[in-house]
Each structure stands twice: as C-alpha cells, then as structure tokens.
Coordinates of C-alpha atoms and ligand atoms in Angstrom, one line a residue:
M21 CA -40.4 -31.8 37.4
T22 CA -40.0 -35.1 39.1
D23 CA -43.1 -36.6 40.6
R24 CA -42.5 -36.5 44.3
G25 CA -45.3 -39.0 45.1
S26 CA -47.4 -38.7 48.2
S27 CA -47.8 -35.5 50.0
E28 CA -46.1 -36.9 53.1
R29 CA -43.1 -34.6 53.9
R30 CA -40.2 -34.8 56.2
H31 CA -39.1 -31.8 58.2
A32 CA -35.3 -31.7 58.5
V33 CA -34.0 -29.0 60.7
A34 CA -30.7 -28.7 58.6
A35 CA -32.7 -27.6 55.6
M36 CA -33.2 -23.9 55.3
S37 CA -35.8 -22.1 53.2
G38 CA -34.6 -20.2 50.3
D39 CA -35.9 -17.0 51.9
E40 CA -34.1 -17.6 55.1
F41 CA -30.9 -18.5 53.3
R42 CA -31.1 -15.2 51.4
R43 CA -31.8 -13.2 54.5
V44 CA -29.1 -14.6 56.7
G45 CA -26.6 -15.0 53.9
H46 CA -27.0 -11.4 52.8
E47 CA -26.6 -10.2 56.4
L48 CA -23.4 -12.3 56.8
V49 CA -21.9 -11.0 53.5
D50 CA -22.7 -7.4 54.7
A51 CA -21.0 -8.1 58.0
I52 CA -17.9 -9.6 56.3
A53 CA -17.6 -6.7 53.9
A54 CA -17.7 -4.2 56.8
F55 CA -15.1 -6.3 58.7
L56 CA -12.8 -6.4 55.7
E57 CA -13.1 -2.6 55.2
G58 CA -12.3 -2.0 58.9
L59 CA -9.4 -4.4 59.2
P60 CA -6.6 -1.8 59.1
D61 CA -8.2 0.0 62.1
R62 CA -8.3 -3.1 64.3
P63 CA -5.4 -4.3 66.4
V64 CA -3.6 -7.2 64.6
T65 CA -4.6 -9.3 67.6
P66 CA -6.4 -8.8 70.8
W67 CA -3.9 -11.3 72.3
P68 CA -6.5 -13.0 74.4
S69 CA -5.8 -15.8 77.0
P70 CA -7.2 -19.2 76.4
A71 CA -9.5 -18.8 79.4
A72 CA -10.8 -15.4 78.1
V73 CA -11.6 -17.0 74.8
R74 CA -13.3 -20.0 76.4
A75 CA -15.4 -17.6 78.5
L76 CA -16.9 -16.2 75.3
L77 CA -18.2 -19.6 74.1
P78 CA -21.6 -21.0 75.0
D79 CA -21.8 -22.5 78.5
G80 CA -22.0 -26.2 79.1
G81 CA -22.2 -29.2 76.9
L82 CA -23.7 -29.9 73.5
P83 CA -27.0 -27.9 73.3
E84 CA -30.0 -30.1 73.3
S85 CA -32.1 -27.9 71.1
G86 CA -31.4 -25.8 68.1
T87 CA -30.9 -22.0 67.6
P88 CA -32.1 -19.9 64.7
A89 CA -29.5 -19.5 61.9
G90 CA -29.5 -15.7 61.8
E91 CA -28.8 -15.4 65.5
L92 CA -26.0 -18.0 65.3
L93 CA -24.3 -16.4 62.3
E94 CA -24.4 -12.9 63.7
G95 CA -23.0 -14.1 67.0
A96 CA -20.3 -16.2 65.4
A97 CA -19.3 -13.4 63.1
R98 CA -18.9 -11.0 66.0
L99 CA -17.0 -13.5 68.0
L100 CA -14.6 -14.3 65.2
F101 CA -14.1 -10.7 64.1
D102 CA -13.4 -9.4 67.6
T103 CA -11.4 -12.3 69.1
S104 CA -9.2 -13.5 66.2
L105 CA -5.7 -12.8 65.2
Q106 CA -6.2 -10.9 61.9
T107 CA -4.1 -12.6 59.3
G108 CA -5.6 -10.2 56.8
H109 CA -4.3 -7.1 58.7
P110 CA -1.8 -5.0 56.7
R111 CA 0.7 -5.3 59.5
F112 CA 0.4 -9.1 60.0
L113 CA 3.9 -10.1 58.8
A114 CA 4.5 -13.3 60.7
Y115 CA 5.4 -16.9 59.7
I116 CA 4.2 -17.5 56.1
T117 CA 0.5 -17.0 56.5
A118 CA -1.1 -15.0 53.8
S119 CA -3.9 -12.5 53.7
S120 CA -6.8 -14.3 52.0
A121 CA -8.3 -12.9 48.8
P122 CA -12.0 -12.1 48.9
I123 CA -12.6 -14.0 45.7
G124 CA -11.4 -17.1 47.4
M125 CA -13.7 -16.5 50.4
L126 CA -16.6 -16.5 48.0
G127 CA -15.2 -19.4 46.1
D128 CA -15.2 -21.5 49.3
L129 CA -18.9 -20.6 49.9
L130 CA -19.7 -21.6 46.3
A131 CA -17.7 -24.9 46.6
A132 CA -19.5 -25.7 49.8
A133 CA -22.9 -25.0 48.3
V134 CA -22.4 -27.4 45.4
N135 CA -20.2 -29.8 47.5
P136 CA -18.7 -32.0 44.8
N137 CA -16.7 -34.9 46.1
C138 CA -13.5 -34.5 44.2
G139 CA -12.3 -38.0 45.0
A140 CA -14.0 -39.5 41.9
W141 CA -14.6 -37.7 38.5
Q142 CA -18.1 -39.1 38.3
L143 CA -18.9 -37.4 41.6
S144 CA -17.4 -34.1 40.5
P145 CA -17.2 -33.8 36.7
V146 CA -16.7 -30.1 36.4
A147 CA -14.9 -29.7 39.7
S148 CA -12.4 -32.4 38.7
E149 CA -11.7 -30.7 35.4
I150 CA -11.3 -27.4 37.1
E151 CA -8.8 -29.0 39.5
R152 CA -6.9 -30.5 36.6
Q153 CA -6.8 -27.1 34.9
T154 CA -5.7 -25.3 38.1
V155 CA -2.9 -27.9 38.6
R156 CA -1.7 -27.2 35.1
W157 CA -1.8 -23.4 35.6
I158 CA 0.1 -23.6 38.8
A159 CA 2.7 -25.8 37.1
E160 CA 2.9 -23.2 34.3
L161 CA 3.2 -20.3 36.8
V162 CA 6.2 -21.9 38.7
G163 CA 7.9 -23.2 35.5
F164 CA 7.2 -26.9 35.9
P165 CA 6.1 -29.0 32.9
A166 CA 2.3 -28.4 32.6
G167 CA 1.8 -32.1 31.5
C168 CA 2.7 -33.2 35.0
G169 CA 0.6 -35.1 37.5
G170 CA -0.7 -33.2 40.5
L171 CA -3.5 -32.5 42.9
F172 CA -4.7 -30.2 45.6
V173 CA -4.0 -31.2 49.3
S174 CA -4.4 -29.4 52.6
G175 CA -1.2 -27.4 52.5
G176 CA 2.6 -27.5 52.1
N177 CA 3.2 -30.3 54.5
A178 CA 0.7 -32.5 52.8
A179 CA 2.0 -31.6 49.4
N180 CA 5.6 -32.4 50.4
F181 CA 4.4 -35.7 52.0
T182 CA 2.6 -36.6 48.8
C183 CA 5.7 -36.0 46.7
Y184 CA 7.9 -37.8 49.2
L185 CA 5.7 -40.9 49.2
A186 CA 5.6 -40.9 45.3
A187 CA 9.4 -40.7 45.2
R188 CA 9.8 -43.4 47.9
N189 CA 7.4 -45.7 46.1
A190 CA 9.2 -45.2 42.8
V191 CA 12.6 -46.2 44.3
L192 CA 11.3 -49.2 46.3
R193 CA 9.1 -50.7 43.5
G194 CA 10.7 -53.9 42.5
A195 CA 13.5 -53.5 45.1
P196 CA 14.3 -56.2 47.7
D197 CA 12.0 -56.2 50.7
D198 CA 14.5 -54.8 53.1
A199 CA 15.6 -52.0 50.6
D200 CA 13.9 -49.3 52.7
A201 CA 16.4 -49.9 55.5
T202 CA 19.1 -48.4 53.3
L203 CA 17.2 -45.3 52.1
V204 CA 19.0 -42.0 52.6
V205 CA 17.4 -38.5 52.2
Y206 CA 19.3 -35.2 51.9
A207 CA 18.2 -31.8 53.0
T208 CA 19.8 -28.7 54.6
P209 CA 19.1 -27.9 58.2
E210 CA 17.1 -24.9 56.8
T211 CA 14.5 -27.2 55.3
H212 CA 11.1 -26.9 56.8
T213 CA 10.2 -29.4 59.6
W214 CA 8.0 -31.5 57.3
I215 CA 11.1 -33.4 56.2
E216 CA 11.7 -34.7 59.8
K217 CA 8.0 -35.8 60.0
A218 CA 8.2 -37.5 56.7
V219 CA 11.4 -39.5 57.4
G220 CA 10.0 -40.3 60.9
L221 CA 6.5 -41.4 59.8
F222 CA 6.9 -43.0 56.4
G223 CA 10.0 -45.1 56.9
R224 CA 10.4 -48.0 59.3
G225 CA 12.5 -45.8 61.6
T226 CA 15.6 -46.7 59.6
E227 CA 15.4 -44.1 56.8
R228 CA 18.0 -41.5 57.5
L229 CA 18.1 -37.8 56.9
R230 CA 21.5 -36.5 56.1
P231 CA 22.0 -32.7 56.5
I232 CA 23.4 -31.0 53.4
P233 CA 25.9 -28.4 54.7
L234 CA 25.2 -24.8 54.0
A235 CA 27.5 -23.0 51.5
A236 CA 29.8 -20.5 53.2
G237 CA 28.1 -17.3 54.4
G238 CA 24.6 -18.2 53.5
Q239 CA 21.5 -20.2 54.3
A240 CA 21.5 -22.3 51.1
A241 CA 22.8 -25.8 50.3
D242 CA 26.4 -26.6 49.2
A243 CA 25.7 -28.7 46.1
G244 CA 29.3 -29.9 45.8
A245 CA 28.9 -31.4 49.4
L246 CA 25.7 -33.0 48.3
R247 CA 27.4 -34.8 45.5
A248 CA 30.2 -36.0 47.7
M249 CA 27.7 -37.3 50.4
I250 CA 25.7 -39.2 47.8
R251 CA 28.8 -40.9 46.4
E252 CA 30.1 -41.8 49.8
D253 CA 26.8 -43.2 51.0
R254 CA 26.3 -45.3 47.9
S255 CA 29.8 -46.7 48.1
S256 CA 29.0 -47.8 51.7
G257 CA 25.9 -49.7 50.5
D258 CA 23.2 -47.1 51.2
R259 CA 20.6 -46.1 48.7
P260 CA 20.5 -42.3 48.3
F261 CA 17.0 -41.7 46.9
L262 CA 15.8 -38.1 47.5
A263 CA 17.4 -34.7 47.7
V264 CA 15.3 -31.8 48.9
G265 CA 15.9 -28.2 47.7
S266 CA 14.0 -25.2 49.0
A267 CA 12.7 -22.6 46.7
G268 CA 12.5 -20.1 49.5
T269 CA 13.4 -21.4 53.0
V270 CA 10.8 -20.8 55.7
G271 CA 13.3 -18.9 57.9
T272 CA 15.0 -16.4 55.6
G273 CA 13.6 -17.0 52.1
A274 CA 16.9 -18.4 50.8
V275 CA 16.8 -20.3 47.5
D276 CA 19.0 -23.4 47.3
P277 CA 21.3 -23.7 44.3
L278 CA 18.6 -25.7 42.4
T279 CA 20.5 -25.6 39.1
A280 CA 23.6 -27.3 40.6
M281 CA 21.4 -29.6 42.7
A282 CA 19.5 -30.7 39.5
D283 CA 22.8 -31.4 37.8
V284 CA 23.9 -33.6 40.8
C285 CA 20.6 -35.4 41.0
T286 CA 20.5 -36.1 37.3
E287 CA 24.1 -37.5 37.3
E288 CA 23.6 -39.5 40.4
G289 CA 20.1 -40.8 39.6
V290 CA 18.5 -39.2 42.7
W291 CA 15.0 -37.8 42.9
L292 CA 15.1 -34.0 43.2
H293 CA 12.1 -32.6 45.2
V294 CA 11.7 -28.9 45.5
D295 CA 9.9 -27.5 48.5
G296 CA 8.4 -24.4 46.9
A297 CA 5.6 -24.1 49.5
Y298 CA 6.6 -20.5 50.1
G299 CA 8.7 -19.2 47.2
A300 CA 7.8 -21.2 44.0
P301 CA 5.4 -18.5 42.7
A302 CA 8.3 -16.1 42.6
A303 CA 9.7 -18.1 39.7
A304 CA 7.0 -16.2 37.6
L305 CA 8.7 -12.8 38.2
P306 CA 10.4 -11.4 35.1
G307 CA 14.1 -11.8 35.7
A308 CA 13.7 -14.5 38.3
P309 CA 17.0 -16.0 39.3
A310 CA 18.2 -19.1 37.5
D311 CA 17.8 -21.2 40.6
L312 CA 14.1 -20.5 40.8
L313 CA 13.8 -21.3 37.1
A314 CA 15.4 -24.6 37.8
I315 CA 12.2 -25.7 39.5
G316 CA 11.4 -26.9 36.0
R317 CA 14.1 -29.6 36.3
A318 CA 12.8 -31.1 39.6
D319 CA 11.0 -34.5 39.8
S320 CA 8.4 -33.1 42.1
V321 CA 7.5 -29.7 43.6
A322 CA 5.3 -28.7 46.5
V323 CA 3.4 -25.4 46.0
D324 CA 1.2 -23.8 48.6
P325 CA -1.6 -21.6 47.1
H326 CA -2.7 -20.6 50.6
K327 CA 0.6 -18.7 50.9
W328 CA 1.8 -16.6 48.0
L329 CA -1.3 -17.1 45.9
Y330 CA -3.4 -15.7 48.7
A331 CA -6.0 -18.5 48.7
P332 CA -7.9 -18.9 52.0
L333 CA -6.7 -21.8 54.1
E334 CA -6.4 -24.7 53.1
A335 CA -4.9 -25.2 49.7
G336 CA -1.6 -26.9 49.0
C337 CA -0.6 -28.4 45.6
A338 CA 1.6 -31.4 44.9
L339 CA 3.2 -31.6 41.4
V340 CA 4.9 -34.7 40.2
R341 CA 6.7 -34.8 36.8
D342 CA 4.9 -38.0 35.7
D343 CA 1.3 -38.6 36.7
A344 CA 2.0 -42.4 36.5
T345 CA 4.2 -42.1 39.6
L346 CA 1.3 -40.8 41.6
L347 CA -1.0 -43.6 40.4
A348 CA 1.7 -46.2 41.1
A349 CA 2.0 -44.9 44.7
F350 CA -1.6 -44.2 45.6
S351 CA -4.0 -46.1 43.3
H352 CA -6.0 -49.0 44.8
K353 CA -9.3 -50.0 43.3
P354 CA -11.7 -51.6 45.8
P355 CA -14.7 -53.6 44.5
Y356 CA -17.2 -51.1 45.9
Y357 CA -16.0 -48.4 43.6
R358 CA -17.1 -48.2 40.0
F359 CA -15.2 -45.2 38.9
D360 CA -13.2 -46.5 36.0
S361 CA -13.5 -44.7 32.7
V362 CA -15.6 -46.4 30.1
E363 CA -14.2 -44.1 27.4
E364 CA -10.5 -44.9 26.8
A365 CA -10.0 -42.0 24.5
D366 CA -11.3 -39.5 27.1
P367 CA -10.4 -40.9 30.5
Q368 CA -11.9 -39.5 33.7
T369 CA -9.3 -38.3 36.3
N370 CA -10.0 -39.8 39.7
F371 CA -8.1 -37.8 42.3
Y372 CA -8.6 -40.4 45.1
E373 CA -6.1 -42.5 43.1
R374 CA -3.4 -39.9 43.2
G375 CA -3.1 -38.9 46.9
L376 CA -3.8 -39.7 50.5
Q377 CA -7.4 -38.5 50.7
N378 CA -10.5 -40.4 49.6
S379 CA -13.4 -38.0 49.8
R380 CA -12.0 -34.6 48.8
G381 CA -13.4 -31.1 48.9
F382 CA -13.2 -28.6 46.1
R383 CA -10.1 -26.7 47.2
A384 CA -9.2 -25.9 43.6
L385 CA -12.1 -23.6 43.1
K386 CA -10.9 -20.7 45.2
V387 CA -7.5 -21.0 43.6
W388 CA -8.9 -21.2 40.1
L389 CA -11.0 -18.1 40.7
G390 CA -8.0 -16.3 42.4
L391 CA -5.8 -17.0 39.4
R392 CA -8.4 -15.8 36.9
H393 CA -9.3 -12.8 39.0
A394 CA -5.7 -11.5 39.1
G395 CA -4.3 -13.1 35.9
R396 CA -0.6 -13.9 35.6
E397 CA 0.0 -10.1 35.4
G398 CA -1.8 -9.4 38.7
I399 CA -0.1 -12.3 40.5
V400 CA 3.3 -11.2 39.4
T401 CA 2.6 -7.6 40.4
M402 CA 1.5 -8.6 43.9
I403 CA 4.5 -10.9 44.5
R404 CA 6.9 -8.3 43.1
D405 CA 5.3 -5.6 45.4
D406 CA 5.5 -8.0 48.5
C407 CA 9.3 -8.4 47.7
A408 CA 9.8 -4.7 47.3
L409 CA 8.0 -4.0 50.6
A410 CA 10.3 -6.5 52.4
A411 CA 13.3 -4.8 50.8
R412 CA 11.9 -1.5 52.1
I413 CA 11.7 -2.9 55.7
H414 CA 15.3 -4.2 55.2
E415 CA 16.4 -0.7 54.1
R416 CA 14.6 1.1 56.9
C417 CA 16.3 -1.2 59.4
R418 CA 19.7 -0.6 57.9
E419 CA 19.2 3.2 58.1
H420 CA 18.1 3.1 61.8
P421 CA 21.0 3.4 64.3
E422 CA 19.3 1.0 66.8
L423 CA 18.5 -1.7 64.2
E424 CA 20.7 -4.1 62.3
A425 CA 19.4 -5.5 59.0
I426 CA 20.4 -9.2 58.8
T427 CA 19.0 -11.0 55.7
L428 CA 16.7 -10.3 52.8
G429 CA 15.4 -13.2 50.8
L430 CA 12.3 -13.1 48.5
S431 CA 9.8 -11.2 50.7
I432 CA 11.4 -12.0 54.1
A433 CA 13.5 -9.5 56.0
T434 CA 15.3 -10.3 59.2
F435 CA 16.7 -7.8 61.6
R436 CA 17.7 -7.2 65.2
Y437 CA 17.3 -4.4 67.7
V438 CA 20.6 -3.3 69.2
P439 CA 20.2 -1.4 72.5
P440 CA 22.6 1.6 72.5
A441 CA 23.5 0.7 76.2
L442 CA 24.9 -2.6 75.0
A443 CA 27.8 -1.1 73.1
A444 CA 28.6 1.0 76.2
S445 CA 28.3 -1.9 78.6
G446 CA 31.7 -3.5 77.9
L447 CA 30.1 -7.0 78.1
A448 CA 32.1 -9.9 76.6
P449 CA 30.6 -11.1 73.2
D450 CA 29.1 -14.2 74.7
E451 CA 27.5 -12.3 77.6
A452 CA 26.2 -9.8 75.2
A453 CA 24.7 -12.6 73.1
T454 CA 23.0 -14.2 76.1
Y455 CA 21.5 -10.8 77.1
I456 CA 20.3 -10.0 73.6
D457 CA 18.8 -13.4 73.0
G458 CA 16.8 -13.0 76.3
L459 CA 15.8 -9.6 75.2
Y460 CA 14.5 -10.8 71.8
E461 CA 12.3 -13.5 73.3
R462 CA 10.6 -10.8 75.3
L463 CA 10.6 -8.2 72.6
L464 CA 8.9 -10.6 70.2
A465 CA 6.2 -11.5 72.7
R466 CA 5.7 -7.8 73.5
L467 CA 5.5 -6.8 69.9
Q468 CA 3.0 -9.5 69.1
A469 CA 0.9 -8.7 72.1
S470 CA 0.9 -5.0 71.3
G471 CA -1.5 -5.5 68.3
E472 CA 0.5 -2.8 66.4
A473 CA 2.3 -5.2 64.2
F474 CA 2.8 -9.0 64.2
V475 CA 6.3 -10.3 63.3
S476 CA 7.9 -13.7 64.1
N477 CA 11.5 -14.9 64.5
A478 CA 14.2 -16.8 62.7
V479 CA 17.5 -18.2 63.7
V480 CA 20.4 -17.0 61.5
D481 CA 23.9 -18.4 62.2
G482 CA 22.6 -19.7 65.6
R483 CA 21.3 -16.3 66.7
F484 CA 17.7 -15.2 67.4
V485 CA 16.5 -12.5 64.9
L486 CA 13.2 -10.8 64.3
R487 CA 11.6 -11.6 61.0
A488 CA 9.0 -9.8 58.8
C489 CA 7.5 -11.8 55.9
V490 CA 5.3 -9.9 53.5
C491 CA 2.9 -12.4 52.0
N492 CA 0.2 -9.9 52.2
F493 CA -1.5 -7.9 49.4
R494 CA -2.9 -5.5 52.0
T495 CA 0.5 -4.4 53.3
D496 CA 1.4 -1.0 52.0
W497 CA 4.4 1.3 52.0
P498 CA 3.4 3.2 55.2
D499 CA 3.1 -0.2 57.0
A500 CA 6.7 -1.0 55.9
D501 CA 7.9 2.5 56.9
V502 CA 6.4 2.4 60.4
L503 CA 7.5 -1.1 61.4
P504 CA 11.1 -0.3 62.4
G505 CA 9.8 2.6 64.6
I506 CA 7.4 0.2 66.4
V507 CA 10.2 -2.3 67.0
V508 CA 12.5 0.3 68.3
R509 CA 9.9 1.8 70.7
H510 CA 9.2 -1.6 72.3
G511 CA 12.9 -2.5 72.2
R512 CA 13.8 0.7 74.1
A513 CA 11.1 0.1 76.7
L514 CA 12.3 -3.4 77.3
A515 CA 16.0 -2.5 77.4
A516 CA 15.1 0.2 80.0
E517 CA 13.5 -2.5 82.2
R518 CA 16.6 -4.7 82.1
T519 CA 20.0 -3.3 81.3
P520 CA 22.8 -5.4 79.9
D521 CA 24.5 -5.8 83.3
G522 CA 21.2 -7.2 84.7
E523 CA 20.4 -4.1 86.8
A524 CA 17.1 -2.5 86.6
P525 CA 17.8 1.2 86.0
Ligands
PLP604 C1 4.8 -23.2 55.1 C2 5.8 -24.1 54.6 C3 5.7 -25.5 54.7 C4 4.5 -26.1 55.3 O1 3.3 -25.7 54.7 P1 1.9 -25.8 55.4 O2 0.9 -25.2 54.4 O3 2.0 -25.0 56.6 O4 1.6 -27.2 55.7 C5 6.6 -26.3 54.1 N1 7.7 -25.7 53.6 C6 7.9 -24.4 53.5 C7 9.2 -23.9 52.8 C8 7.0 -23.6 54.0 O5 7.2 -22.2 53.9

C-alpha cells in the first residue's frame, strides 16, 4: 500500500463510493435487462416532436447543485427507454443502423471504467494490443491481408476519410506543389455521400470527382468505363489517383465489380479503395461472390463494426494495405510526447500516429468482445440469416398483388406499394409517377410514425422506393412476414385519402 501521507482528504463530488457504485450500477443493469427483454413489445418509435422531447428535460439552465446518482440514472434510463427510437427493435429496418449486441454494451462500460487513452501505447498497453488484434481479425474476416495497417475510428465516414487521406498523401508525396490541382477521383453515383465530403474538404477545391457510369440494368459500376475515363483523364494531363468501389452500396446493397476494378487499378496504377462500411463482413459467408472476395486486392478498405458486426455506436475501422502509408500520412512527433519505442525488436504501436485523433477511446474492446462472443461461425450465421430475412421480405412483396419487389442486395430489399386504383385510373406514365412519388413520401412518414415497423427509402432508376435493411440479429421470420401487410395497410389508407386523379373519395 502506498503511504498516503497526512490525513488531510479532499472530497470530490465526482468520486462515488464503492457501495454506491454497486447499488446504482446493479439497479441500472437490472433496468437495462428488463428494457431489452421488453423491446419487441414497445413501438419502434414514439415519434415525438422536438418540443415534446424538450419538455421532458429538466427546466432552465445548468443546475447549480448536484443530484444523487441513483435518482439521475433511474430518471435518465426511463427517459431514454420511453422516448427513443429503438434501433434494437426487431422491426427497426431502416438505413444501416444495427441492433447493438449486449456484450458490446458491457464492453463499453468496462472500457469507460479503465479509460485507457489509445492514442499512445504507453497509456494503453493492453488496450492498444487488443486494438491491433481486433484490426487483424477484422481484416481476416473480410479477406484483407491481416498484416495490414489499420485502426478504429468513429464510423464509416471517418474510416473512408482516413483511407482517402492516406491515399492522397501517398500520391502527392514528392510530387510538385501544385500536383493536387490535377487529382481526379472516381466513384459511381451510388457511392455513399462521404466521397463528396472528402473531395470537398480535403482538396483545395480543385480535386474532381468523376462519376463512374453504372453498368446496364444495375446499381454497380461499369469497370470498362472506369478504365476509359482513367486513360482519357491521364492523356489530358490529369492525375487519376483513387477509384472507389462499394462492397454493398448504401441504397440497395449492390456490390461493384471489384475484381474487374482491381484489374483496372493495378494496370493503371490507381489506388483502389473499397467502401465496405456496410457489406464487407458478408465476404466471410461461405460461397461469397468473387467480387466480395476481391476486397483482398484493394489498397484500403473501410469497415464499420457498428453496422454488420452489431457493435454499439461508435466503431468504424480503417484498413490500409501497408501500415507505413498510414504513418507517412498521419505521424507527427511533437517534443512534448515521449512515446517512441525504446525496444526496436518489439515496437510499441501508437495509434495517434496513424489517424486523425489524438486522445482515443477504447472502441476496439466492444468489437473484440463481440467477435469472441460470437466467433466467426456465429458472425457468419447472423449475417447469413439477415440476408435470408431480406430475401423473405423480397419474396413476400413479390407474392403480394399490391406490392412490387424491386431489388434485393445483401440484406437490403426494396419494394413499392402499387395502389390498385392506379392501374384503373388511366393516368399517363409520368402523371402516375408523380402521384406515386408523392404517395410514397407520405407513406414512408406514416409507416415510420406508426411505430409498427421502421423502414427507409432508396432511389432506384430515379424512382422513390421503400427499403428494408436487415442489419438486426433481433429480426425474426414473423417480423419479415408481417412487414408487407403493414405496408399495404398504410398504403391503402393513404390511397383512399387521395386518389390518383387528385380527388378525395
Ligand atoms: C453507413 C455507410 C457509410 C457511413 O458510415 P457511418 O458509420 O454512418 O459514418 C459509408 N458508406 C457506406 C456504404 C455505408 O453503408
């Protein structure tokens, strides 16, 4: 025991006695367990208004004096349970936001308790090694070389930005000062919006994003067109540096032809980045298509464990083929840090030298625990089941006379409600399209507000469609089976309110 000197003691209100921590902590865990058990019986969302939510918060400004922890936690738990949109609900099927795994919830608590700073190895010895191991396991899972560089970041956007910056630094290193004015980036219009942010934020406003055309009849890139664009741009003095392929687009789950894109990028000396924020883990499925397996040929990959690995928000992961590229882009060593390894043979990994953040939380723990809890087998089974459930939704929509199944990609099904009155209305196709687009905007809002199921939308061939994404280990067969009926019931009610010819019946 360290001698603590005089008996003079400070009272810090943030400190909590062990007994109090146990008492309020156990109460909170009990409340969370009951909440999780009761999730399926709650509405997916109470769909509150901003004013209604604000009215539930404490009145006035910052409280002058404190409140006991037990009372605070009990109130906060009730507020959150009753007023949140439940992303863990079995019929939450919107965007790509996953149900979070209970092991990850507990992992976050444990990480916060120890609170390592995963910027520097010396401040987080075991946490940094766990992060290194988790990065390797994720690479292994998605078929990327496990000896790669990589780190945890806040999510898919941050992972894509990190890879983008590493690629950009690699091409500009040693190039003339004005070289960045000629950089050209290639991505299909189906690429997630991070690419526009990246090109807008990280260039000097002169970097250009060139859309890769979609191959006929689909949502994936035309690799031949990519090759032609790269050659044409180079011959006119530009510097093609990065092509982005999606391993599962955010809209419809389409996988770009990554094998052909890797061939093009290898031949043309262009960095291939794969945005696998949604779909990369599907590369672990037995019999995964060759284009998912081609993730292994990319120069960098973004993976998002808070999506299809069911980690609680936030956890993204950037993987770069060569760790030295990350160091070259991000490592600066200020005089006030003394974090360099003394032991050359067994170097310490400092993650602050590999990404945008300085102080870093222990995001890897919840993912490390989640991967070990499920094992590869468990992960593969859950992903396979999510895909099968989306296929079931697709099938049920195809069978229903008032629904049209549109696309099915990975675990995303898109579909439309087709009011029977429309066919009988004799409207010209463009008038019918305008009517139906207006109907869908309202149908989506009504479905979401109903609390029965929460879906989102996509745009396929320029048309608004409804979209169910199963990234949810709590979704079960009955949920998939009832979804089409819920959509049709709300669709009929709306169509009855406004008929195709604009007349209220
Ligand atoms: C979700 C998603 C992103 C963005 O990830 P965040 O975790 O929301 O930052 C990027 N690309 C794709 C394909 C995605 O599905």
